Amino acid sequence: MKNIIYLDNNATTQLLDEVWQDMIPYFIQNYANASSVYHQMGREANSAIQQARNQVAAALNCSPKEILFNSGATESINTVVKGIFDKYRAKGNHIITASTEHKAVLSCCDQLTKQGAKITYLPVDKDGMIAIDDLKSAITPQTILVCLMAANNETGILSSLIEIANTCEENDTLFFCDATQAIGKINIDLQKIGIDILCLSAHKLHGPKGVGALYIRRKSKPIQITALISGGGQENEFRGGTYNVPAIVGFGKAISIVKPASYKIVQQNRDLLEQVLADIPEIIIHGQGLDRLPNTSYISFKHILASEIMTACPTLALSSGSACVTGSREPSHVLMAMGVSKEYALSAVRFSLSILTSRDEIIHCAQLIKEAVQKIRDQSPVWQLFKAGLID
């Protein structure tokens, strides 16, 4: 769709041409099952998977043996949260997470409460940050897992990963990090940050949908996680099922191309967008001035619903928050946890750029948004009452 300016890259990204070209042969020429290693085609497919595993490991600075392929971050989250609870229940039943985590985490935790799990939801401040002292206070001898994301998928706010990891290590508690939005955009070096388990998805970094990876640190006392999917023994019997070779190959290619350095220009474009939109009265740019993902801007427009803005701008691909819940009429649980009013939460629009977003697109987007906001407010009795000082 040539006329669409796509700014919903935190939901998914465009597949890069070079990624697609690497994937094509495994759809057409070498379509063999990678587990069929007794013939050449199967061995070549298996070798392609190993190359992709090496590429993912290189991006994270870890051992290829610590990388396991699956269908994506949601599967990883379900595997880890439920699998850790199953394996470590004898030690304890306590899991710590945050009120702003992805819905996949919150849903898993909610399910586990019905099985006897005790969940602590750490609060966040007005900037969406947890307090390390709150984490330290929440850990008990029964704590088996701390589950905190690297970067919030709505606001882009970055977590203090080193402090979280050090706190977990000091308390002999496993740290699971959902790094889905962060990988490729910021540096996460697993030799420098003591994350025990980490997940990511290819489609957030210009790879294909339906493939992801789970990193599990190799330790002297191996981390135990019950497999979510049993089958033919793939991934060292951790994740059964026929390998999606083209997708895995595309994942490896994408993560080898998309690097944090690529996002310097992206951040400049994001900052330009915010600079231009700052002329609009009564807006909140959530997390501005804080450590954020370089591509993400989450903006609330007073006395306007996000849906009104997006409807008024049909040539812009935007979202009102997480793609997993964007059809919901409920306000963002992230913003509500940050203490943002329901009114402002319902008016929040997320702009998420990519390495393919141009400066011209940003300038045009900003102009369309300014025109739409002006038009909606001019026709709004509520806005007129606000201007007259009759309502807040």
CSV table of C-alpha atoms in Angstrom, one decimal:
chain,number,residue,atom,x,y,z
A,1,MET,CA,0.0,0.0,0.0
A,2,LYS,CA,2.2,2.8,-1.3
A,3,ASN,CA,0.2,5.7,0.1
A,4,ILE,CA,0.3,4.4,3.7
A,5,ILE,CA,2.9,5.8,6.1
A,6,TYR,CA,3.6,2.8,8.3
A,7,LEU,CA,4.3,3.8,12.0
A,8,ASP,CA,3.2,0.7,13.8
A,9,ASN,CA,6.6,-1.1,13.9
A,10,ASN,CA,6.3,-2.1,17.5
A,11,ALA,CA,3.5,-4.3,16.3
A,12,THR,CA,5.4,-5.8,13.4
A,13,THR,CA,8.0,-4.7,10.9
A,14,GLN,CA,8.4,-5.0,7.1
A,15,LEU,CA,10.4,-8.0,5.9
A,16,LEU,CA,13.7,-6.8,4.5
A,17,ASP,CA,14.3,-7.8,0.8
A,18,GLU,CA,17.6,-9.4,1.7
A,19,VAL,CA,15.9,-11.5,4.4
A,20,TRP,CA,13.3,-12.7,1.9
A,21,GLN,CA,15.9,-13.6,-0.6
A,22,ASP,CA,17.7,-15.8,1.9
A,23,MET,CA,14.4,-17.5,2.8
A,24,ILE,CA,13.2,-18.3,-0.7
A,25,PRO,CA,15.4,-21.3,-1.4
A,26,TYR,CA,14.0,-23.1,1.7
A,27,PHE,CA,10.5,-22.8,0.4
A,28,ILE,CA,11.3,-24.0,-3.2
A,29,GLN,CA,14.6,-25.7,-3.8
A,30,ASN,CA,15.5,-27.1,-0.5
A,31,TYR,CA,12.2,-27.8,1.2
A,32,ALA,CA,13.5,-30.8,3.2
A,33,ASN,CA,12.7,-31.5,6.8
A,34,ALA,CA,15.7,-30.3,8.8
A,35,SER,CA,15.4,-33.4,11.1
A,36,SER,CA,15.9,-35.7,8.1
A,37,VAL,CA,19.7,-35.8,8.4
A,38,TYR,CA,20.2,-39.0,6.6
A,39,HIS,CA,20.1,-37.3,3.2
A,40,GLN,CA,21.8,-34.3,1.8
A,41,MET,CA,18.8,-32.0,1.5
A,42,GLY,CA,17.9,-32.6,5.1
A,43,ARG,CA,21.4,-32.0,6.3
A,44,GLU,CA,21.6,-28.7,4.3
A,45,ALA,CA,18.4,-27.6,6.0
A,46,ASN,CA,19.7,-28.5,9.3
A,47,SER,CA,22.9,-26.7,8.6
A,48,ALA,CA,20.9,-23.5,7.7
A,49,ILE,CA,19.3,-23.7,11.1
A,50,GLN,CA,22.6,-24.0,12.9
A,51,GLN,CA,23.9,-20.9,11.0
A,52,ALA,CA,20.8,-19.0,12.1
A,53,ARG,CA,21.4,-20.1,15.7
A,54,ASN,CA,25.0,-18.8,15.4
A,55,GLN,CA,23.7,-15.5,14.1
A,56,VAL,CA,21.2,-15.1,16.9
A,57,ALA,CA,23.9,-16.0,19.5
A,58,ALA,CA,26.3,-13.6,18.0
A,59,ALA,CA,23.8,-10.7,18.3
A,60,LEU,CA,23.3,-11.5,22.0
A,61,ASN,CA,26.9,-12.5,22.7
A,62,CYS,CA,26.1,-15.9,24.0
A,63,SER,CA,26.7,-19.5,23.1
A,64,PRO,CA,24.7,-21.0,20.2
A,65,LYS,CA,23.9,-23.9,22.6
A,66,GLU,CA,21.9,-21.4,24.7
A,67,ILE,CA,19.5,-20.5,21.8
A,68,LEU,CA,16.3,-22.5,21.2
A,69,PHE,CA,14.0,-21.7,18.3
A,70,ASN,CA,10.2,-21.5,18.7
A,71,SER,CA,7.2,-19.6,17.3
A,72,GLY,CA,7.8,-16.3,19.1
A,73,ALA,CA,7.8,-14.4,22.4
A,74,THR,CA,4.3,-15.4,23.4
A,75,GLU,CA,5.2,-19.0,23.2
A,76,SER,CA,8.4,-18.3,25.1
A,77,ILE,CA,6.6,-16.5,27.9
A,78,ASN,CA,4.1,-19.3,28.3
A,79,THR,CA,6.9,-21.8,28.3
A,80,VAL,CA,9.0,-20.0,30.8
A,81,VAL,CA,6.4,-18.8,33.3
A,82,LYS,CA,4.4,-22.0,33.4
A,83,GLY,CA,7.5,-24.3,33.0
A,84,ILE,CA,9.5,-22.6,35.8
A,85,PHE,CA,6.5,-22.8,38.1
A,86,ASP,CA,6.1,-26.5,37.3
A,87,LYS,CA,9.7,-27.4,37.9
A,88,TYR,CA,10.4,-25.2,40.9
A,89,ARG,CA,7.2,-25.6,42.9
A,90,ALA,CA,9.0,-27.6,45.5
A,91,LYS,CA,11.2,-24.6,46.2
A,92,GLY,CA,8.5,-22.0,46.2
A,93,ASN,CA,5.4,-20.7,44.5
A,94,HIS,CA,6.2,-16.9,44.3
A,95,ILE,CA,6.7,-15.0,41.0
A,96,ILE,CA,7.5,-11.3,40.8
A,97,THR,CA,6.5,-9.2,37.7
A,98,ALA,CA,5.4,-5.7,37.1
A,99,SER,CA,2.0,-4.1,36.5
A,100,THR,CA,3.2,-2.9,33.1
A,101,GLU,CA,4.3,-6.2,31.6
A,102,HIS,CA,3.0,-7.5,28.3
A,103,LYS,CA,-0.4,-9.1,28.5
A,104,ALA,CA,1.1,-12.5,27.8
A,105,VAL,CA,3.0,-12.3,31.1
A,106,LEU,CA,0.1,-11.0,33.0
A,107,SER,CA,-2.3,-13.6,31.6
A,108,CYS,CA,0.1,-16.5,32.4
A,109,CYS,CA,0.5,-15.2,36.0
A,110,ASP,CA,-3.3,-14.9,36.3
A,111,GLN,CA,-3.6,-18.5,35.2
A,112,LEU,CA,-1.0,-19.7,37.7
A,113,THR,CA,-2.8,-18.2,40.6
A,114,LYS,CA,-5.5,-20.7,40.1
A,115,GLN,CA,-2.8,-23.4,40.6
A,116,GLY,CA,-1.5,-21.9,43.8
A,117,ALA,CA,1.0,-19.4,42.6
A,118,LYS,CA,1.5,-16.2,44.5
A,119,ILE,CA,2.2,-13.2,42.2
A,120,THR,CA,3.7,-9.9,43.2
A,121,TYR,CA,3.0,-7.1,40.7
A,122,LEU,CA,5.5,-4.4,41.3
A,123,PRO,CA,4.1,-0.9,41.0
A,124,VAL,CA,5.8,1.7,38.7
A,125,ASP,CA,6.3,5.4,39.1
A,126,LYS,CA,4.9,8.1,36.8
A,127,ASP,CA,7.7,7.3,34.3
A,128,GLY,CA,6.8,3.6,34.2
A,129,MET,CA,9.9,2.5,36.2
A,130,ILE,CA,10.0,0.0,39.0
A,131,ALA,CA,12.0,0.8,42.2
A,132,ILE,CA,14.9,-1.6,42.7
A,133,ASP,CA,14.2,-1.3,46.5
A,134,ASP,CA,10.7,-2.6,45.8
A,135,LEU,CA,12.1,-5.6,44.0
A,136,LYS,CA,14.5,-6.3,46.8
A,137,SER,CA,11.8,-6.1,49.3
A,138,ALA,CA,9.5,-8.3,47.3
A,139,ILE,CA,11.9,-11.3,47.0
A,140,THR,CA,11.4,-14.0,49.6
A,141,PRO,CA,12.9,-17.5,50.0
A,142,GLN,CA,9.9,-18.8,48.1
A,143,THR,CA,10.6,-16.6,45.0
A,144,ILE,CA,11.3,-18.7,42.0
A,145,LEU,CA,11.2,-16.2,39.2
A,146,VAL,CA,11.4,-12.5,38.5
A,147,CYS,CA,9.8,-11.6,35.1
A,148,LEU,CA,10.5,-8.1,33.9
A,149,MET,CA,10.8,-6.7,30.3
A,150,ALA,CA,13.7,-4.9,28.8
A,151,ALA,CA,11.7,-2.2,27.1
A,152,ASN,CA,8.0,-1.5,27.4
A,153,ASN,CA,6.2,-2.2,24.2
A,154,GLU,CA,3.9,0.9,24.5
A,155,THR,CA,6.0,3.6,26.0
A,156,GLY,CA,9.4,2.3,25.0
A,157,ILE,CA,10.8,3.0,28.5
A,158,LEU,CA,13.9,0.9,29.2
A,159,SER,CA,14.4,-1.1,32.4
A,160,SER,CA,17.5,-1.0,34.6
A,161,LEU,CA,18.5,-4.5,33.5
A,162,ILE,CA,21.9,-4.6,35.2
A,163,GLU,CA,20.4,-3.6,38.6
A,164,ILE,CA,17.6,-6.1,38.2
A,165,ALA,CA,19.9,-8.9,37.2
A,166,ASN,CA,22.3,-8.2,40.0
A,167,THR,CA,19.5,-8.2,42.5
A,168,CYS,CA,18.2,-11.5,41.3
A,169,GLU,CA,21.7,-13.1,41.3
A,170,GLU,CA,22.3,-11.8,44.9
A,171,ASN,CA,19.1,-13.5,46.0
A,172,ASP,CA,19.5,-16.8,44.0
A,173,THR,CA,16.4,-16.0,42.0
A,174,LEU,CA,16.0,-16.6,38.2
A,175,PHE,CA,15.6,-13.5,36.0
A,176,PHE,CA,13.5,-13.9,32.9
A,177,CYS,CA,13.5,-10.9,30.5
A,178,ASP,CA,11.1,-10.3,27.7
A,179,ALA,CA,13.4,-8.4,25.3
A,180,THR,CA,11.1,-8.6,22.3
A,181,GLN,CA,11.0,-4.9,21.6
A,182,ALA,CA,14.6,-4.2,22.6
A,183,ILE,CA,16.7,-6.6,20.5
A,184,GLY,CA,18.1,-4.9,17.5
A,185,LYS,CA,17.4,-1.4,18.8
A,186,ILE,CA,19.6,-1.3,22.0
A,187,ASN,CA,22.6,-3.3,23.0
A,188,ILE,CA,22.0,-6.3,25.2
A,189,ASP,CA,25.2,-8.2,25.9
A,190,LEU,CA,24.5,-11.3,27.8
A,191,GLN,CA,28.1,-11.6,28.9
A,192,LYS,CA,27.7,-8.3,30.7
A,193,ILE,CA,24.1,-8.5,31.9
A,194,GLY,CA,23.3,-11.5,34.1
A,195,ILE,CA,19.9,-12.4,32.5
A,196,ASP,CA,19.1,-16.1,33.0
A,197,ILE,CA,16.4,-16.4,30.4
A,198,LEU,CA,15.5,-14.1,27.5
A,199,CYS,CA,13.0,-14.1,24.7
A,200,LEU,CA,12.7,-12.3,21.3
A,201,SER,CA,10.7,-12.5,18.1
A,202,ALA,CA,11.9,-12.1,14.5
A,203,HIS,CA,9.0,-9.9,13.3
A,204,LYS,CA,10.0,-7.0,15.5
A,205,LEU,CA,13.4,-6.6,13.7
A,206,HIS,CA,12.4,-7.0,10.0
A,207,GLY,CA,12.3,-10.7,10.0
A,208,PRO,CA,9.3,-13.1,9.4
A,209,LYS,CA,6.4,-13.6,11.7
A,210,GLY,CA,5.9,-16.8,13.6
A,211,VAL,CA,9.4,-17.4,14.7
A,212,GLY,CA,11.3,-16.5,17.8
A,213,ALA,CA,14.0,-17.6,20.1
A,214,LEU,CA,14.5,-18.4,23.8
A,215,TYR,CA,17.9,-17.9,25.4
A,216,ILE,CA,18.5,-20.1,28.5
A,217,ARG,CA,21.8,-19.5,30.3
A,218,ARG,CA,24.0,-22.6,30.7
A,219,LYS,CA,24.8,-22.8,34.4
A,220,SER,CA,26.6,-25.3,36.6
A,221,LYS,CA,23.2,-26.1,38.0
A,222,PRO,CA,21.1,-26.2,34.8
A,223,ILE,CA,17.9,-24.2,34.7
A,224,GLN,CA,14.9,-26.5,34.6
A,225,ILE,CA,11.9,-25.6,32.5
A,226,THR,CA,9.1,-28.0,31.5
A,227,ALA,CA,8.6,-28.2,27.8
A,228,LEU,CA,5.4,-26.6,26.6
A,229,ILE,CA,5.3,-28.6,23.3
A,230,SER,CA,6.4,-32.2,23.3
A,231,GLY,CA,7.0,-34.0,20.0
A,232,GLY,CA,9.9,-35.4,18.0
A,233,GLY,CA,12.7,-34.2,20.2
A,234,GLN,CA,13.7,-31.1,18.4
A,235,GLU,CA,15.7,-28.4,20.2
A,236,ASN,CA,17.2,-31.0,22.6
A,237,GLU,CA,13.6,-32.2,23.4
A,238,PHE,CA,12.7,-28.8,24.7
A,239,ARG,CA,10.4,-27.8,21.8
A,240,GLY,CA,8.9,-30.4,19.6
A,241,GLY,CA,7.6,-29.8,16.1
A,242,THR,CA,8.9,-29.7,12.5
A,243,TYR,CA,11.4,-26.9,12.1
A,244,ASN,CA,10.1,-23.8,10.1
A,245,VAL,CA,13.3,-23.6,8.2
A,246,PRO,CA,12.6,-20.6,5.9
A,247,ALA,CA,11.5,-18.5,8.9
A,248,ILE,CA,14.4,-19.5,11.1
A,249,VAL,CA,16.8,-18.7,8.2
A,250,GLY,CA,15.1,-15.3,7.8
A,251,PHE,CA,15.3,-14.7,11.6
A,252,GLY,CA,19.1,-15.3,11.5
A,253,LYS,CA,19.5,-13.0,8.5
A,254,ALA,CA,17.5,-10.2,10.0
A,255,ILE,CA,19.2,-10.2,13.4
A,256,SER,CA,22.6,-10.1,11.6
A,257,ILE,CA,21.5,-7.0,9.7
A,258,VAL,CA,19.5,-4.9,12.1
A,259,LYS,CA,21.8,-3.4,14.7
A,260,PRO,CA,21.4,-0.7,17.3
A,261,ALA,CA,23.7,1.6,15.3
A,262,SER,CA,21.0,1.5,12.6
A,263,TYR,CA,18.6,3.4,14.9
A,264,LYS,CA,20.6,6.6,15.3
A,265,ILE,CA,18.7,8.1,12.3
A,266,VAL,CA,15.5,6.5,13.6
A,267,GLN,CA,15.9,8.4,16.9
A,268,GLN,CA,16.5,11.6,15.0
A,269,ASN,CA,13.3,11.1,13.1
A,270,ARG,CA,11.4,10.3,16.3
A,271,ASP,CA,12.7,13.4,18.0
A,272,LEU,CA,11.7,15.5,15.0
A,273,LEU,CA,8.2,14.1,15.1
A,274,GLU,CA,7.9,15.0,18.8
A,275,GLN,CA,9.4,18.4,18.2
A,276,VAL,CA,6.8,19.3,15.6
A,277,LEU,CA,3.9,17.8,17.5
A,278,ALA,CA,4.9,19.7,20.6
A,279,ASP,CA,3.2,22.8,19.1
A,280,ILE,CA,-0.1,21.1,19.8
A,281,PRO,CA,-1.6,22.3,23.1
A,282,GLU,CA,-2.5,19.9,25.9
A,283,ILE,CA,-0.5,16.9,24.9
A,284,ILE,CA,1.7,14.5,26.9
A,285,ILE,CA,4.7,12.8,25.4
A,286,HIS,CA,5.1,9.9,27.7
A,287,GLY,CA,8.7,9.2,28.8
A,288,GLN,CA,10.1,12.1,26.9
A,289,GLY,CA,13.6,12.8,28.2
A,290,LEU,CA,14.0,9.3,29.7
A,291,ASP,CA,15.9,6.3,28.4
A,292,ARG,CA,13.5,5.0,25.8
A,293,LEU,CA,13.6,2.9,22.7
A,294,PRO,CA,14.9,5.1,19.9
A,295,ASN,CA,11.9,4.4,17.7
A,296,THR,CA,9.0,4.9,20.0
A,297,SER,CA,6.8,7.9,20.9
A,298,TYR,CA,3.6,7.5,22.9
A,299,ILE,CA,1.5,10.7,22.9
A,300,SER,CA,-1.8,11.6,24.6
A,301,PHE,CA,-4.0,14.3,23.2
A,302,LYS,CA,-6.4,15.9,25.8
A,303,HIS,CA,-10.1,15.6,25.1
A,304,ILE,CA,-9.7,13.4,22.0
A,305,LEU,CA,-10.0,9.7,21.7
A,306,ALA,CA,-7.1,7.9,20.0
A,307,SER,CA,-9.6,6.2,17.7
A,308,GLU,CA,-10.8,9.6,16.5
A,309,ILE,CA,-7.3,10.7,15.5
A,310,MET,CA,-6.5,7.4,13.7
A,311,THR,CA,-9.9,7.5,11.9
A,312,ALA,CA,-9.1,11.0,10.8
A,313,CYS,CA,-5.8,9.9,9.4
A,314,PRO,CA,-6.5,6.9,7.1
A,315,THR,CA,-3.1,7.2,5.4
A,316,LEU,CA,-1.3,6.7,8.7
A,317,ALA,CA,-0.8,3.2,10.2
A,318,LEU,CA,-0.7,3.9,13.9
A,319,SER,CA,-1.9,2.2,17.1
A,320,SER,CA,-3.3,3.0,20.5
A,321,GLY,CA,-1.0,0.7,22.3
A,322,SER,CA,-0.1,-3.0,22.2
A,323,ALA,CA,-1.2,-4.8,19.1
A,324,CYS,CA,-2.4,-7.7,21.3
A,325,VAL,CA,-5.1,-5.5,22.9
A,326,THR,CA,-5.4,-2.6,20.4
A,327,GLY,CA,-9.0,-3.7,19.6
A,328,SER,CA,-10.0,-3.2,23.2
A,329,ARG,CA,-11.9,-0.1,24.3
A,330,GLU,CA,-10.2,-0.2,27.7
A,331,PRO,CA,-7.4,2.3,28.4
A,332,SER,CA,-3.8,1.2,28.3
A,333,HIS,CA,-3.0,-0.8,31.4
A,334,VAL,CA,0.5,0.6,31.1
A,335,LEU,CA,-0.5,4.2,31.3
A,336,MET,CA,-3.0,3.5,34.1
A,337,ALA,CA,-0.3,1.8,36.1
A,338,MET,CA,1.8,5.0,35.6
A,339,GLY,CA,-1.0,7.0,37.2
A,340,VAL,CA,-2.1,8.6,33.9
A,341,SER,CA,-5.8,9.6,34.0
A,342,LYS,CA,-8.2,7.4,32.1
A,343,GLU,CA,-9.0,10.4,29.8
A,344,TYR,CA,-5.4,10.8,28.8
A,345,ALA,CA,-4.9,7.0,28.6
A,346,LEU,CA,-7.8,6.7,26.1
A,347,SER,CA,-6.3,9.5,24.0
A,348,ALA,CA,-2.8,7.9,23.6
A,349,VAL,CA,-1.5,7.2,20.2
A,350,ARG,CA,1.7,5.2,19.7
A,351,PHE,CA,4.1,6.1,16.9
A,352,SER,CA,6.7,3.5,16.3
A,353,LEU,CA,9.3,4.0,13.6
A,354,SER,CA,11.7,1.7,11.8
A,355,ILE,CA,14.9,1.8,9.9
A,356,LEU,CA,12.8,2.2,6.7
A,357,THR,CA,10.9,5.3,7.9
A,358,SER,CA,12.0,8.4,6.1
A,359,ARG,CA,12.3,12.0,7.3
A,360,ASP,CA,9.8,13.1,4.7
A,361,GLU,CA,7.3,10.6,6.0
A,362,ILE,CA,7.7,11.9,9.5
A,363,ILE,CA,7.2,15.5,8.4
A,364,HIS,CA,4.0,14.5,6.5
A,365,CYS,CA,2.8,12.5,9.4
A,366,ALA,CA,3.2,15.3,11.8
A,367,GLN,CA,1.3,17.7,9.5
A,368,LEU,CA,-1.6,15.2,9.2
A,369,ILE,CA,-1.8,14.7,12.9
A,370,LYS,CA,-1.8,18.5,13.6
A,371,GLU,CA,-4.5,19.0,11.1
A,372,ALA,CA,-6.6,16.2,12.4
A,373,VAL,CA,-6.3,17.3,16.0
A,374,GLN,CA,-7.2,20.9,15.1
A,375,LYS,CA,-10.3,19.7,13.1
A,376,ILE,CA,-11.5,17.3,15.8
A,377,ARG,CA,-11.1,19.9,18.6
A,378,ASP,CA,-12.8,22.6,16.5
A,379,GLN,CA,-15.9,20.4,16.2
A,380,SER,CA,-15.8,19.2,19.9
A,381,PRO,CA,-18.2,20.8,22.4
A,382,VAL,CA,-16.0,19.3,25.2
A,383,TRP,CA,-12.9,21.1,23.9
A,384,GLN,CA,-14.9,24.4,23.7
A,385,LEU,CA,-15.9,23.9,27.3
A,386,PHE,CA,-12.3,23.2,28.2
A,387,LYS,CA,-11.1,26.4,26.4
A,388,ALA,CA,-13.8,28.4,28.2
A,389,GLY,CA,-12.4,27.1,31.6
A,390,LEU,CA,-15.7,25.3,32.4
A,391,ILE,CA,-14.1,21.8,32.7
A,392,ASP,CA,-10.6,20.5,33.3
